[in-house]
């Protein structure tokens, strides 16, 4: 499988989990002790686990991420209730927001309906981490306590990454391309180099280089609502410019870090986050919330445990 095909397959897995995950969420809510009427009384918010203490709010990224976070929520070793926020546009007939700031305000209205004052514990996956950060900034400015924000492999737009970070990534890609040629015959070398070129163009397009259009990753089988929400979330994340945030942030970095990401998240985040800690978790961006969800949940639990008794 080429790298371009691997990226498309990874995105397709997100959308397949949307279709497969709806029944999981209903069963998870019921098994946690929440009735169907209880879940429906919280518009835009799904109770994934009941409990005592300050609630944990999990924010999804692209469509399907909220459903993939189900295994993580189920494996948390904490007494607190866990909620997942459904972004507007997830259901058919809804129009997603265009700006990440609007998504943050929408989420804040939802969580303050659940609990009208802090502390608020936020966990964001992928692009959802950007929404969680903006929520934390706005909640803090409004006088609410946000003891911690946990980011599951979240980065801002590549256009904001420092130049030396891009140079290191491009150098690794060049070395990988030259070294990889040794494994291919002359007949297959052209196909290999074509795939490497596609990866380079995709990366440069993500960096904001004009005149390059990345190939779409959204699978044709995705529902129109999922396609709209995915595009809106990606576009909002690319346009978002984080303001400095002084609160505590823990970044969970999967050990299987591909060559298109920085080796150290601090390289990207240090200019925006004052109190940042990076912890490693097993797996990759996707397996961290799938096959490695138990390990991810254990690390999230360790991050949130000091705040379990807060009121």
mmCIF file with all atom_site columns, N, CA and C in Angstrom, residues 203-267:
data_model
loop_
_atom_site.group_PDB
_atom_site.id
_atom_site.type_symbol
_atom_site.label_atom_id
_atom_site.label_alt_id
_atom_site.label_comp_id
_atom_site.label_asym_id
_atom_site.label_entity_id
_atom_site.label_seq_id
_atom_site.pdbx_PDB_ins_code
_atom_site.Cartn_x
_atom_site.Cartn_y
_atom_site.Cartn_z
_atom_site.occupancy
_atom_site.B_iso_or_equiv
_atom_site.pdbx_formal_charge
_atom_site.auth_seq_id
_atom_site.auth_comp_id
_atom_site.auth_asym_id
_atom_site.auth_atom_id
_atom_site.pdbx_PDB_model_num
ATOM 1   N N  . UNK A 1 203 ? 2.161   17.308 1.508  1.00 0.00 ? 203 UNK A N  1
ATOM 2   C CA . UNK A 1 203 ? 2.713   18.011 2.668  1.00 0.00 ? 203 UNK A CA 1
ATOM 3   C C  . UNK A 1 203 ? 2.844   19.505 2.380  1.00 0.00 ? 203 UNK A C  1
ATOM 4   N N  . UNK A 1 204 ? 3.371   19.855 1.214  1.00 0.00 ? 204 UNK A N  1
ATOM 5   C CA . UNK A 1 204 ? 3.541   21.266 0.866  1.00 0.00 ? 204 UNK A CA 1
ATOM 6   C C  . UNK A 1 204 ? 2.201   21.980 0.782  1.00 0.00 ? 204 UNK A C  1
ATOM 7   N N  . UNK A 1 205 ? 1.169   21.280 0.282  1.00 0.00 ? 205 UNK A N  1
ATOM 8   C CA . UNK A 1 205 ? -0.165  21.871 0.232  1.00 0.00 ? 205 UNK A CA 1
ATOM 9   C C  . UNK A 1 205 ? -0.679  22.138 1.627  1.00 0.00 ? 205 UNK A C  1
ATOM 10  N N  . UNK A 1 206 ? -0.426  21.199 2.572  1.00 0.00 ? 206 UNK A N  1
ATOM 11  C CA . UNK A 1 206 ? -0.834  21.389 3.956  1.00 0.00 ? 206 UNK A CA 1
ATOM 12  C C  . UNK A 1 206 ? -0.078  22.555 4.606  1.00 0.00 ? 206 UNK A C  1
ATOM 13  N N  . UNK A 1 207 ? 1.098   22.856 4.100  1.00 0.00 ? 207 UNK A N  1
ATOM 14  C CA . UNK A 1 207 ? 1.890   23.965 4.634  1.00 0.00 ? 207 UNK A CA 1
ATOM 15  C C  . UNK A 1 207 ? 1.452   25.311 4.069  1.00 0.00 ? 207 UNK A C  1
ATOM 16  N N  . UNK A 1 208 ? 0.486   25.294 3.145  1.00 0.00 ? 208 UNK A N  1
ATOM 17  C CA . UNK A 1 208 ? -0.035  26.547 2.606  1.00 0.00 ? 208 UNK A CA 1
ATOM 18  C C  . UNK A 1 208 ? 0.664   27.023 1.356  1.00 0.00 ? 208 UNK A C  1
ATOM 19  N N  . UNK A 1 209 ? 1.471   26.161 0.706  1.00 0.00 ? 209 UNK A N  1
ATOM 20  C CA . UNK A 1 209 ? 2.129   26.553 -0.538 1.00 0.00 ? 209 UNK A CA 1
ATOM 21  C C  . UNK A 1 209 ? 1.079   26.709 -1.625 1.00 0.00 ? 209 UNK A C  1
ATOM 22  N N  . UNK A 1 210 ? 1.017   27.871 -2.226 1.00 0.00 ? 210 UNK A N  1
ATOM 23  C CA . UNK A 1 210 ? -0.009  28.140 -3.225 1.00 0.00 ? 210 UNK A CA 1
ATOM 24  C C  . UNK A 1 210 ? 0.278   27.404 -4.529 1.00 0.00 ? 210 UNK A C  1
ATOM 25  N N  . UNK A 1 211 ? -0.801  27.090 -5.231 1.00 0.00 ? 211 UNK A N  1
ATOM 26  C CA . UNK A 1 211 ? -0.669  26.410 -6.508 1.00 0.00 ? 211 UNK A CA 1
ATOM 27  C C  . UNK A 1 211 ? -0.648  24.901 -6.406 1.00 0.00 ? 211 UNK A C  1
ATOM 28  N N  . UNK A 1 212 ? -0.728  24.371 -5.181 1.00 0.00 ? 212 UNK A N  1
ATOM 29  C CA . UNK A 1 212 ? -0.746  22.925 -4.983 1.00 0.00 ? 212 UNK A CA 1
ATOM 30  C C  . UNK A 1 212 ? -2.063  22.552 -4.319 1.00 0.00 ? 212 UNK A C  1
ATOM 31  N N  . UNK A 1 213 ? -2.784  21.647 -4.924 1.00 0.00 ? 213 UNK A N  1
ATOM 32  C CA . UNK A 1 213 ? -4.066  21.215 -4.377 1.00 0.00 ? 213 UNK A CA 1
ATOM 33  C C  . UNK A 1 213 ? -3.943  19.770 -3.924 1.00 0.00 ? 213 UNK A C  1
ATOM 34  N N  . UNK A 1 214 ? -4.087  19.487 -2.615 1.00 0.00 ? 214 UNK A N  1
ATOM 35  C CA . UNK A 1 214 ? -3.979  18.105 -2.146 1.00 0.00 ? 214 UNK A CA 1
ATOM 36  C C  . UNK A 1 214 ? -5.154  17.279 -2.626 1.00 0.00 ? 214 UNK A C  1
ATOM 37  N N  . UNK A 1 215 ? -4.909  16.014 -2.909 1.00 0.00 ? 215 UNK A N  1
ATOM 38  C CA . UNK A 1 215 ? -5.997  15.141 -3.330 1.00 0.00 ? 215 UNK A CA 1
ATOM 39  C C  . UNK A 1 215 ? -6.938  14.910 -2.152 1.00 0.00 ? 215 UNK A C  1
ATOM 40  N N  . UNK A 1 216 ? -8.253  14.833 -2.424 1.00 0.00 ? 216 UNK A N  1
ATOM 41  C CA . UNK A 1 216 ? -9.201  14.648 -1.325 1.00 0.00 ? 216 UNK A CA 1
ATOM 42  C C  . UNK A 1 216 ? -9.040  13.288 -0.676 1.00 0.00 ? 216 UNK A C  1
ATOM 43  N N  . UNK A 1 217 ? -9.195  13.267 0.672  1.00 0.00 ? 217 UNK A N  1
ATOM 44  C CA . UNK A 1 217 ? -9.053  12.022 1.420  1.00 0.00 ? 217 UNK A CA 1
ATOM 45  C C  . UNK A 1 217 ? -10.401 11.450 1.833  1.00 0.00 ? 217 UNK A C  1
ATOM 46  N N  . UNK A 1 218 ? -11.482 12.234 1.679  1.00 0.00 ? 218 UNK A N  1
ATOM 47  C CA . UNK A 1 218 ? -12.776 11.772 2.152  1.00 0.00 ? 218 UNK A CA 1
ATOM 48  C C  . UNK A 1 218 ? -13.295 10.669 1.238  1.00 0.00 ? 218 UNK A C  1
ATOM 49  N N  . UNK A 1 219 ? -13.630 9.507  1.780  1.00 0.00 ? 219 UNK A N  1
ATOM 50  C CA . UNK A 1 219 ? -14.107 8.403  0.948  1.00 0.00 ? 219 UNK A CA 1
ATOM 51  C C  . UNK A 1 219 ? -15.463 8.709  0.351  1.00 0.00 ? 219 UNK A C  1
ATOM 52  N N  . UNK A 1 220 ? -15.710 8.169  -0.846 1.00 0.00 ? 220 UNK A N  1
ATOM 53  C CA . UNK A 1 220 ? -16.960 8.428  -1.545 1.00 0.00 ? 220 UNK A CA 1
ATOM 54  C C  . UNK A 1 220 ? -18.168 7.902  -0.793 1.00 0.00 ? 220 UNK A C  1
ATOM 55  N N  . UNK A 1 221 ? -18.003 6.870  0.013  1.00 0.00 ? 221 UNK A N  1
ATOM 56  C CA . UNK A 1 221 ? -19.133 6.266  0.711  1.00 0.00 ? 221 UNK A CA 1
ATOM 57  C C  . UNK A 1 221 ? -19.617 7.034  1.919  1.00 0.00 ? 221 UNK A C  1
ATOM 58  N N  . UNK A 1 222 ? -18.903 8.090  2.326  1.00 0.00 ? 222 UNK A N  1
ATOM 59  C CA . UNK A 1 222 ? -19.292 8.855  3.509  1.00 0.00 ? 222 UNK A CA 1
ATOM 60  C C  . UNK A 1 222 ? -20.586 9.599  3.243  1.00 0.00 ? 222 UNK A C  1
ATOM 61  N N  . UNK A 1 223 ? -21.392 9.785  4.297  1.00 0.00 ? 223 UNK A N  1
ATOM 62  C CA . UNK A 1 223 ? -22.650 10.502 4.153  1.00 0.00 ? 223 UNK A CA 1
ATOM 63  C C  . UNK A 1 223 ? -22.374 11.971 3.867  1.00 0.00 ? 223 UNK A C  1
ATOM 64  N N  . UNK A 1 224 ? -23.320 12.666 3.215  1.00 0.00 ? 224 UNK A N  1
ATOM 65  C CA . UNK A 1 224 ? -23.120 14.093 2.946  1.00 0.00 ? 224 UNK A CA 1
ATOM 66  C C  . UNK A 1 224 ? -22.858 14.893 4.214  1.00 0.00 ? 224 UNK A C  1
ATOM 67  N N  . UNK A 1 225 ? -23.569 14.564 5.312  1.00 0.00 ? 225 UNK A N  1
ATOM 68  C CA . UNK A 1 225 ? -23.373 15.287 6.575  1.00 0.00 ? 225 UNK A CA 1
ATOM 69  C C  . UNK A 1 225 ? -21.953 15.083 7.095  1.00 0.00 ? 225 UNK A C  1
ATOM 70  N N  . UNK A 1 226 ? -21.454 13.844 7.042  1.00 0.00 ? 226 UNK A N  1
ATOM 71  C CA . UNK A 1 226 ? -20.106 13.561 7.515  1.00 0.00 ? 226 UNK A CA 1
ATOM 72  C C  . UNK A 1 226 ? -19.061 14.269 6.665  1.00 0.00 ? 226 UNK A C  1
ATOM 73  N N  . UNK A 1 227 ? -19.294 14.307 5.361  1.00 0.00 ? 227 UNK A N  1
ATOM 74  C CA . UNK A 1 227 ? -18.359 14.982 4.468  1.00 0.00 ? 227 UNK A CA 1
ATOM 75  C C  . UNK A 1 227 ? -18.312 16.477 4.761  1.00 0.00 ? 227 UNK A C  1
ATOM 76  N N  . UNK A 1 228 ? -19.485 17.079 4.973  1.00 0.00 ? 228 UNK A N  1
ATOM 77  C CA . UNK A 1 228 ? -19.534 18.508 5.264  1.00 0.00 ? 228 UNK A CA 1
ATOM 78  C C  . UNK A 1 228 ? -18.835 18.823 6.579  1.00 0.00 ? 228 UNK A C  1
ATOM 79  N N  . UNK A 1 229 ? -19.115 18.013 7.593  1.00 0.00 ? 229 UNK A N  1
ATOM 80  C CA . UNK A 1 229 ? -18.522 18.271 8.899  1.00 0.00 ? 229 UNK A CA 1
ATOM 81  C C  . UNK A 1 229 ? -17.010 18.081 8.877  1.00 0.00 ? 229 UNK A C  1
ATOM 82  N N  . UNK A 1 230 ? -16.555 17.035 8.190  1.00 0.00 ? 230 UNK A N  1
ATOM 83  C CA . UNK A 1 230 ? -15.114 16.795 8.081  1.00 0.00 ? 230 UNK A CA 1
ATOM 84  C C  . UNK A 1 230 ? -14.431 17.980 7.419  1.00 0.00 ? 230 UNK A C  1
ATOM 85  N N  . UNK A 1 231 ? -14.991 18.442 6.308  1.00 0.00 ? 231 UNK A N  1
ATOM 86  C CA . UNK A 1 231 ? -14.383 19.562 5.599  1.00 0.00 ? 231 UNK A CA 1
ATOM 87  C C  . UNK A 1 231 ? -14.398 20.826 6.445  1.00 0.00 ? 231 UNK A C  1
ATOM 88  N N  . UNK A 1 232 ? -15.505 21.060 7.145  1.00 0.00 ? 232 UNK A N  1
ATOM 89  C CA . UNK A 1 232 ? -15.604 22.253 7.990  1.00 0.00 ? 232 UNK A CA 1
ATOM 90  C C  . UNK A 1 232 ? -14.592 22.200 9.129  1.00 0.00 ? 232 UNK A C  1
ATOM 91  N N  . UNK A 1 233 ? -14.436 21.018 9.743  1.00 0.00 ? 233 UNK A N  1
ATOM 92  C CA . UNK A 1 233 ? -13.497 20.878 10.859 1.00 0.00 ? 233 UNK A CA 1
ATOM 93  C C  . UNK A 1 233 ? -12.060 21.081 10.399 1.00 0.00 ? 233 UNK A C  1
ATOM 94  N N  . UNK A 1 234 ? -11.712 20.468 9.273  1.00 0.00 ? 234 UNK A N  1
ATOM 95  C CA . UNK A 1 234 ? -10.357 20.608 8.741  1.00 0.00 ? 234 UNK A CA 1
ATOM 96  C C  . UNK A 1 234 ? -10.075 22.061 8.368  1.00 0.00 ? 234 UNK A C  1
ATOM 97  N N  . UNK A 1 235 ? -11.010 22.697 7.669  1.00 0.00 ? 235 UNK A N  1
ATOM 98  C CA . UNK A 1 235 ? -10.816 24.080 7.243  1.00 0.00 ? 235 UNK A CA 1
ATOM 99  C C  . UNK A 1 235 ? -10.706 25.025 8.444  1.00 0.00 ? 235 UNK A C  1
ATOM 100 N N  . UNK A 1 236 ? -11.574 24.807 9.442  1.00 0.00 ? 236 UNK A N  1
ATOM 101 C CA . UNK A 1 236 ? -11.534 25.653 10.640 1.00 0.00 ? 236 UNK A CA 1
ATOM 102 C C  . UNK A 1 236 ? -10.214 25.491 11.374 1.00 0.00 ? 236 UNK A C  1
ATOM 103 N N  . UNK A 1 237 ? -9.726  24.249 11.454 1.00 0.00 ? 237 UNK A N  1
ATOM 104 C CA . UNK A 1 237 ? -8.450  24.009 12.117 1.00 0.00 ? 237 UNK A CA 1
ATOM 105 C C  . UNK A 1 237 ? -7.284  24.653 11.390 1.00 0.00 ? 237 UNK A C  1
ATOM 106 N N  . UNK A 1 238 ? -7.329  24.652 10.043 1.00 0.00 ? 238 UNK A N  1
ATOM 107 C CA . UNK A 1 238 ? -6.267  25.272 9.262  1.00 0.00 ? 238 UNK A CA 1
ATOM 108 C C  . UNK A 1 238 ? -6.275  26.790 9.421  1.00 0.00 ? 238 UNK A C  1
ATOM 109 N N  . UNK A 1 239 ? -7.460  27.371 9.562  1.00 0.00 ? 239 UNK A N  1
ATOM 110 C CA . UNK A 1 239 ? -7.569  28.827 9.686  1.00 0.00 ? 239 UNK A CA 1
ATOM 111 C C  . UNK A 1 239 ? -7.326  29.324 11.112 1.00 0.00 ? 239 UNK A C  1
ATOM 112 N N  . UNK A 1 240 ? -7.394  28.414 12.075 1.00 0.00 ? 240 UNK A N  1
ATOM 113 C CA . UNK A 1 240 ? -7.299  28.814 13.483 1.00 0.00 ? 240 UNK A CA 1
ATOM 114 C C  . UNK A 1 240 ? -5.882  29.225 13.848 1.00 0.00 ? 240 UNK A C  1
ATOM 115 N N  . UNK A 1 241 ? -5.785  30.334 14.564 1.00 0.00 ? 241 UNK A N  1
ATOM 116 C CA . UNK A 1 241 ? -4.500  30.823 15.063 1.00 0.00 ? 241 UNK A CA 1
ATOM 117 C C  . UNK A 1 241 ? -4.574  30.868 16.591 1.00 0.00 ? 241 UNK A C  1
ATOM 118 N N  . UNK A 1 242 ? -3.957  29.915 17.279 1.00 0.00 ? 242 UNK A N  1
ATOM 119 C CA . UNK A 1 242 ? -4.073  29.860 18.742 1.00 0.00 ? 242 UNK A CA 1
ATOM 120 C C  . UNK A 1 242 ? -3.512  31.111 19.410 1.00 0.00 ? 242 UNK A C  1
ATOM 121 N N  . UNK A 1 243 ? -4.220  31.583 20.429 1.00 0.00 ? 243 UNK A N  1
ATOM 122 C CA . UNK A 1 243 ? -3.696  32.643 21.282 1.00 0.00 ? 243 UNK A CA 1
ATOM 123 C C  . UNK A 1 243 ? -2.896  31.998 22.404 1.00 0.00 ? 243 UNK A C  1
ATOM 124 N N  . UNK A 1 244 ? -1.954  32.700 22.999 1.00 0.00 ? 244 UNK A N  1
ATOM 125 C CA . UNK A 1 244 ? -1.182  32.118 24.103 1.00 0.00 ? 244 UNK A CA 1
ATOM 126 C C  . UNK A 1 244 ? -2.081  31.654 25.239 1.00 0.00 ? 244 UNK A C  1
ATOM 127 N N  . UNK A 1 245 ? -1.759  30.502 25.794 1.00 0.00 ? 245 UNK A N  1
ATOM 128 C CA . UNK A 1 245 ? -2.549  29.928 26.886 1.00 0.00 ? 245 UNK A CA 1
ATOM 129 C C  . UNK A 1 245 ? -1.595  29.508 27.999 1.00 0.00 ? 245 UNK A C  1
ATOM 130 N N  . UNK A 1 246 ? -1.885  29.958 29.228 1.00 0.00 ? 246 UNK A N  1
ATOM 131 C CA . UNK A 1 246 ? -0.985  29.712 30.350 1.00 0.00 ? 246 UNK A CA 1
ATOM 132 C C  . UNK A 1 246 ? -1.391  28.528 31.222 1.00 0.00 ? 246 UNK A C  1
ATOM 133 N N  . UNK A 1 247 ? -2.543  27.934 30.949 1.00 0.00 ? 247 UNK A N  1
ATOM 134 C CA . UNK A 1 247 ? -3.003  26.819 31.763 1.00 0.00 ? 247 UNK A CA 1
ATOM 135 C C  . UNK A 1 247 ? -2.223  25.536 31.495 1.00 0.00 ? 247 UNK A C  1
ATOM 136 N N  . UNK A 1 248 ? -2.469  24.533 32.330 1.00 0.00 ? 248 UNK A N  1
ATOM 137 C CA . UNK A 1 248 ? -1.755  23.259 32.223 1.00 0.00 ? 248 UNK A CA 1
ATOM 138 C C  . UNK A 1 248 ? -2.276  22.457 31.034 1.00 0.00 ? 248 UNK A C  1
ATOM 139 N N  . UNK A 1 249 ? -1.351  21.980 30.204 1.00 0.00 ? 249 UNK A N  1
ATOM 140 C CA . UNK A 1 249 ? -1.682  21.173 29.031 1.00 0.00 ? 249 UNK A CA 1
ATOM 141 C C  . UNK A 1 249 ? -0.770  19.954 29.008 1.00 0.00 ? 249 UNK A C  1
ATOM 142 N N  . UNK A 1 250 ? -1.362  18.781 28.813 1.00 0.00 ? 250 UNK A N  1
ATOM 143 C CA . UNK A 1 250 ? -0.576  17.554 28.641 1.00 0.00 ? 250 UNK A CA 1
ATOM 144 C C  . UNK A 1 250 ? -0.815  17.032 27.229 1.00 0.00 ? 250 UNK A C  1
ATOM 145 N N  . UNK A 1 251 ? 0.250   16.834 26.504 1.00 0.00 ? 251 UNK A N  1
ATOM 146 C CA . UNK A 1 251 ? 0.195   16.337 25.131 1.00 0.00 ? 251 UNK A CA 1
ATOM 147 C C  . UNK A 1 251 ? 0.544   14.852 25.144 1.00 0.00 ? 251 UNK A C  1
ATOM 148 N N  . UNK A 1 252 ? -0.366  14.011 24.649 1.00 0.00 ? 252 UNK A N  1
ATOM 149 C CA . UNK A 1 252 ? -0.106  12.575 24.549 1.00 0.00 ? 252 UNK A CA 1
ATOM 150 C C  . UNK A 1 252 ? 0.349   12.272 23.124 1.00 0.00 ? 252 UNK A C  1
ATOM 151 N N  . UNK A 1 253 ? 1.607   11.859 23.006 1.00 0.00 ? 253 UNK A N  1
ATOM 152 C CA . UNK A 1 253 ? 2.219   11.632 21.701 1.00 0.00 ? 253 UNK A CA 1
ATOM 153 C C  . UNK A 1 253 ? 2.367   10.141 21.422 1.00 0.00 ? 253 UNK A C  1
ATOM 154 N N  . UNK A 1 254 ? 1.702   9.620  20.379 1.00 0.00 ? 254 UNK A N  1
ATOM 155 C CA . UNK A 1 254 ? 1.891   8.209  20.015 1.00 0.00 ? 254 UNK A CA 1
ATOM 156 C C  . UNK A 1 254 ? 3.345   7.938  19.631 1.00 0.00 ? 254 UNK A C  1
ATOM 157 N N  . UNK A 1 255 ? 3.842   6.784  20.046 1.00 0.00 ? 255 UNK A N  1
ATOM 158 C CA . UNK A 1 255 ? 5.248   6.458  19.770 1.00 0.00 ? 255 UNK A CA 1
ATOM 159 C C  . UNK A 1 255 ? 5.489   6.240  18.276 1.00 0.00 ? 255 UNK A C  1
ATOM 160 N N  . UNK A 1 256 ? 4.472   5.725  17.571 1.00 0.00 ? 256 UNK A N  1
ATOM 161 C CA . UNK A 1 256 ? 4.611   5.507  16.124 1.00 0.00 ? 256 UNK A CA 1
ATOM 162 C C  . UNK A 1 256 ? 4.320   6.829  15.417 1.00 0.00 ? 256 UNK A C  1
ATOM 163 N N  . UNK A 1 257 ? 5.295   7.702  15.436 1.00 0.00 ? 257 UNK A N  1
ATOM 164 C CA . UNK A 1 257 ? 5.148   9.049  14.884 1.00 0.00 ? 257 UNK A CA 1
ATOM 165 C C  . UNK A 1 257 ? 5.680   9.055  13.459 1.00 0.00 ? 257 UNK A C  1
ATOM 166 N N  . UNK A 1 258 ? 4.802   9.333  12.475 1.00 0.00 ? 258 UNK A N  1
ATOM 167 C CA . UNK A 1 258 ? 5.267   9.263  11.099 1.00 0.00 ? 258 UNK A CA 1
ATOM 168 C C  . UNK A 1 258 ? 6.210   10.422 10.771 1.00 0.00 ? 258 UNK A C  1
ATOM 169 N N  . UNK A 1 259 ? 6.862   10.331 9.631  1.00 0.00 ? 259 UNK A N  1
ATOM 170 C CA . UNK A 1 259 ? 7.894   11.285 9.266  1.00 0.00 ? 259 UNK A CA 1
ATOM 171 C C  . UNK A 1 259 ? 7.353   12.650 8.858  1.00 0.00 ? 259 UNK A C  1
ATOM 172 N N  . UNK A 1 260 ? 6.036   12.823 8.855  1.00 0.00 ? 260 UNK A N  1
ATOM 173 C CA . UNK A 1 260 ? 5.442   14.105 8.484  1.00 0.00 ? 260 UNK A CA 1
ATOM 174 C C  . UNK A 1 260 ? 5.046   14.920 9.701  1.00 0.00 ? 260 UNK A C  1
ATOM 175 N N  . UNK A 1 261 ? 5.456   14.481 10.877 1.00 0.00 ? 261 UNK A N  1
ATOM 176 C CA . UNK A 1 261 ? 5.208   15.217 12.109 1.00 0.00 ? 261 UNK A CA 1
ATOM 177 C C  . UNK A 1 261 ? 6.538   15.487 12.805 1.00 0.00 ? 261 UNK A C  1
ATOM 178 N N  . UNK A 1 262 ? 6.589   16.523 13.638 1.00 0.00 ? 262 UNK A N  1
ATOM 179 C CA . UNK A 1 262 ? 7.840   16.805 14.356 1.00 0.00 ? 262 UNK A CA 1
ATOM 180 C C  . UNK A 1 262 ? 8.160   15.718 15.356 1.00 0.00 ? 262 UNK A C  1
ATOM 181 N N  . UNK A 1 263 ? 9.430   15.496 15.604 1.00 0.00 ? 263 UNK A N  1
ATOM 182 C CA . UNK A 1 263 ? 9.842   14.521 16.604 1.00 0.00 ? 263 UNK A CA 1
ATOM 183 C C  . UNK A 1 263 ? 9.402   14.950 18.002 1.00 0.00 ? 263 UNK A C  1
ATOM 184 N N  . UNK A 1 264 ? 9.372   16.255 18.235 1.00 0.00 ? 264 UNK A N  1
ATOM 185 C CA . UNK A 1 264 ? 8.998   16.774 19.543 1.00 0.00 ? 264 UNK A CA 1
ATOM 186 C C  . UNK A 1 264 ? 7.870   17.786 19.390 1.00 0.00 ? 264 UNK A C  1
ATOM 187 N N  . UNK A 1 265 ? 6.699   17.554 20.014 1.00 0.00 ? 265 UNK A N  1
ATOM 188 C CA . UNK A 1 265 ? 5.592   18.504 19.921 1.00 0.00 ? 265 UNK A CA 1
ATOM 189 C C  . UNK A 1 265 ? 5.948   19.892 20.458 1.00 0.00 ? 265 UNK A C  1
ATOM 190 N N  . UNK A 1 266 ? 6.918   19.957 21.386 1.00 0.00 ? 266 UNK A N  1
ATOM 191 C CA . UNK A 1 266 ? 7.313   21.265 21.921 1.00 0.00 ? 266 UNK A CA 1
ATOM 192 C C  . UNK A 1 266 ? 7.811   22.202 20.827 1.00 0.00 ? 266 UNK A C  1
ATOM 193 N N  . UNK A 1 267 ? 8.389   21.640 19.763 1.00 0.00 ? 267 UNK A N  1
ATOM 194 C CA . UNK A 1 267 ? 8.886   22.473 18.676 1.00 0.00 ? 267 UNK A CA 1
ATOM 195 C C  . UNK A 1 267 ? 7.786   23.339 18.089 1.00 0.00 ? 267 UNK A C  1
#
